[in-house]
mmCIF file of C-alpha atoms in Angstrom:
data_model
loop_
_atom_site.group_PDB
_atom_site.id
_atom_site.type_symbol
_atom_site.label_atom_id
_atom_site.label_comp_id
_atom_site.label_asym_id
_atom_site.label_seq_id
_atom_site.Cartn_x
_atom_site.Cartn_y
_atom_site.Cartn_z
ATOM 1 C CA MET A 1 2.678 14.488 0.084
ATOM 2 C CA ASP A 2 0.233 15.017 2.938
ATOM 3 C CA VAL A 3 -1.694 11.771 2.851
ATOM 4 C CA LEU A 4 -4.047 12.704 5.649
ATOM 5 C CA ASN A 5 -5.599 15.997 4.643
ATOM 6 C CA THR A 6 -4.598 18.767 7.060
ATOM 7 C CA THR A 7 -7.936 20.496 6.489
ATOM 8 C CA THR A 8 -9.757 17.591 8.098
ATOM 9 C CA THR A 9 -12.813 18.822 9.965
ATOM 10 C CA ALA A 10 -13.530 18.195 13.626
ATOM 11 C CA ALA A 11 -16.270 15.742 12.641
ATOM 12 C CA ASP A 12 -13.755 13.754 10.587
ATOM 13 C CA LEU A 13 -11.392 13.536 13.532
ATOM 14 C CA GLN A 14 -13.998 12.499 16.070
ATOM 15 C CA ALA A 15 -14.843 9.074 14.707
ATOM 16 C CA GLY A 16 -14.669 8.912 10.968
ATOM 17 C CA GLY A 17 -11.221 10.194 10.008
ATOM 18 C CA VAL A 18 -9.695 6.776 9.526
ATOM 19 C CA GLU A 19 -12.874 5.422 7.976
ATOM 20 C CA ARG A 20 -12.964 8.289 5.492
ATOM 21 C CA GLY A 21 -9.304 7.697 4.693
ATOM 22 C CA LEU A 22 -10.043 4.041 4.027
ATOM 23 C CA ALA A 23 -12.945 5.052 1.783
ATOM 24 C CA ARG A 24 -10.643 7.409 -0.175
ATOM 25 C CA LEU A 25 -8.086 4.628 -0.472
ATOM 26 C CA SER A 26 -10.728 2.207 -1.715
ATOM 27 C CA ALA A 27 -12.075 4.768 -4.192
ATOM 28 C CA MET A 28 -8.652 5.043 -5.811
ATOM 29 C CA GLY A 29 -9.399 1.776 -7.610
ATOM 30 C CA ASP A 30 -7.125 -0.693 -9.341
ATOM 31 C CA ASP A 31 -5.514 1.905 -11.604
ATOM 32 C CA ALA A 32 -4.290 4.080 -8.717
ATOM 33 C CA ASN A 33 -0.703 5.221 -8.416
ATOM 34 C CA PRO A 34 0.840 2.344 -6.399
ATOM 35 C CA ALA A 35 3.272 4.605 -4.514
ATOM 36 C CA GLU A 36 0.510 7.006 -3.445
ATOM 37 C CA ALA A 37 -1.880 4.216 -2.441
ATOM 38 C CA ALA A 38 0.850 2.383 -0.513
ATOM 39 C CA LYS A 39 1.876 5.509 1.410
ATOM 40 C CA MET A 40 -1.756 6.277 2.227
ATOM 41 C CA PHE A 41 -2.278 2.712 3.469
ATOM 42 C CA GLU A 42 0.841 2.907 5.645
ATOM 43 C CA SER A 43 -0.287 6.218 7.129
ATOM 44 C CA LEU A 44 -3.795 4.927 7.854
ATOM 45 C CA LEU A 45 -2.417 1.784 9.487
ATOM 46 C CA ALA A 46 -0.102 3.829 11.716
ATOM 47 C CA THR A 47 -2.982 6.151 12.650
ATOM 48 C CA MET A 48 -5.168 3.180 13.585
ATOM 49 C CA LEU A 49 -2.355 1.751 15.731
ATOM 50 C CA VAL A 50 -1.980 5.073 17.564
ATOM 51 C CA LYS A 51 -5.749 5.341 18.036
ATOM 52 C CA GLU A 52 -5.971 1.865 19.580
ATOM 53 C CA ALA A 53 -2.927 2.464 21.785
ATOM 54 C CA ARG A 54 -4.443 5.728 23.030
ATOM 55 C CA ARG A 55 -7.754 4.007 23.744
ATOM 56 C CA SER A 56 -5.917 1.565 26.016
ATOM 57 C CA LEU A 57 -5.225 4.460 28.398
ATOM 58 C CA GLY A 58 -8.761 4.080 29.678
ATOM 59 C CA ASP A 59 -11.326 6.738 30.458
ATOM 60 C CA GLY A 60 -10.094 10.240 29.936
ATOM 61 C CA GLY A 61 -6.934 9.434 28.024
ATOM 62 C CA PHE A 62 -4.590 12.362 27.481
ATOM 63 C CA PHE A 63 -7.282 15.011 27.170
ATOM 64 C CA GLY A 64 -9.937 14.011 29.676
ATOM 65 C CA GLU A 65 -13.596 13.738 28.789
ATOM 66 C CA GLY A 66 -14.531 17.390 28.420
ATOM 67 C CA PRO A 67 -15.753 19.272 25.384
ATOM 68 C CA GLY A 68 -13.357 18.968 22.491
ATOM 69 C CA ALA A 69 -11.409 16.042 23.936
ATOM 70 C CA ASP A 70 -12.429 13.840 21.015
ATOM 71 C CA VAL A 71 -11.165 16.443 18.524
ATOM 72 C CA PHE A 72 -7.798 16.718 20.274
ATOM 73 C CA SER A 73 -7.581 12.928 20.463
ATOM 74 C CA GLY A 74 -8.270 12.715 16.726
ATOM 75 C CA TRP A 75 -5.562 15.274 15.997
ATOM 76 C CA LEU A 76 -3.124 13.355 18.162
ATOM 77 C CA ASP A 77 -3.939 10.088 16.389
ATOM 78 C CA GLN A 78 -3.595 11.701 12.970
ATOM 79 C CA HIS A 79 -0.327 13.529 13.556
ATOM 80 C CA VAL A 80 1.468 10.845 15.540
ATOM 81 C CA GLY A 81 0.266 8.261 13.012
ATOM 82 C CA GLN A 82 1.600 10.372 10.145
ATOM 83 C CA ALA A 83 4.932 10.860 11.933
ATOM 84 C CA LEU A 84 5.202 7.112 12.496
ATOM 85 C CA ALA A 85 4.442 6.384 8.850
ATOM 86 C CA ASP A 86 7.002 8.943 7.680
ATOM 87 C CA GLY A 87 9.758 7.434 9.800
ATOM 88 C CA TRP A 88 8.635 3.819 9.907
ATOM 89 C CA ASP A 89 11.574 1.402 9.633
ATOM 90 C CA LEU A 90 9.305 -1.416 8.469
ATOM 91 C CA ASP A 91 8.858 0.378 5.139
ATOM 92 C CA LEU A 92 5.451 -1.183 4.732
ATOM 93 C CA ALA A 93 4.667 1.210 1.877
ATOM 94 C CA SER A 94 7.306 -0.360 -0.374
ATOM 95 C CA MET A 95 5.883 -3.838 0.211
ATOM 96 C CA VAL A 96 2.330 -2.667 -0.500
ATOM 97 C CA ARG A 97 3.523 -0.715 -3.554
ATOM 98 C CA ALA A 98 5.277 -3.810 -4.946
ATOM 99 C CA GLY A 99 2.120 -5.867 -4.456
ATOM 100 C CA LEU A 100 -0.032 -3.253 -6.175
ATOM 101 C CA ILE A 101 2.359 -3.004 -9.129
ATOM 102 C CA GLU A 102 2.354 -6.784 -9.461
ATOM 103 C CA LYS A 103 -1.458 -6.820 -9.355
ATOM 104 C CA GLN A 104 -1.727 -4.050 -11.969
ATOM 105 C CA GLU A 105 0.730 -5.775 -14.304
ATOM 106 C CA GLY A 106 -1.086 -9.087 -13.915
ATOM 107 C CA SER A 107 -4.449 -7.565 -14.853
ATOM 108 C CA LYS A 108 -3.187 -6.117 -18.151
#
């Protein structure tokens, strides 16, 4: 499953990609598939970690400050974040999934 849509536009990647992902996650609601929601959360968290780590590089980062640098930075954040989530040893998704299942069962 490709949690972060590969057809994301340049505008999404510039500033709002993570925010839009969080909005999609929130819109899933309480009846969402726990496994899907947990994996999406894990991917978004990893992407945010990569974004903040990249920002610590200071002005210019990997791609400088020229035209398109923000798009390339967004792509980097998205793809490295997704790779981290896919191979993450913390298995955060299973913990989130278990919590969501418990919440869904408690509300019935």
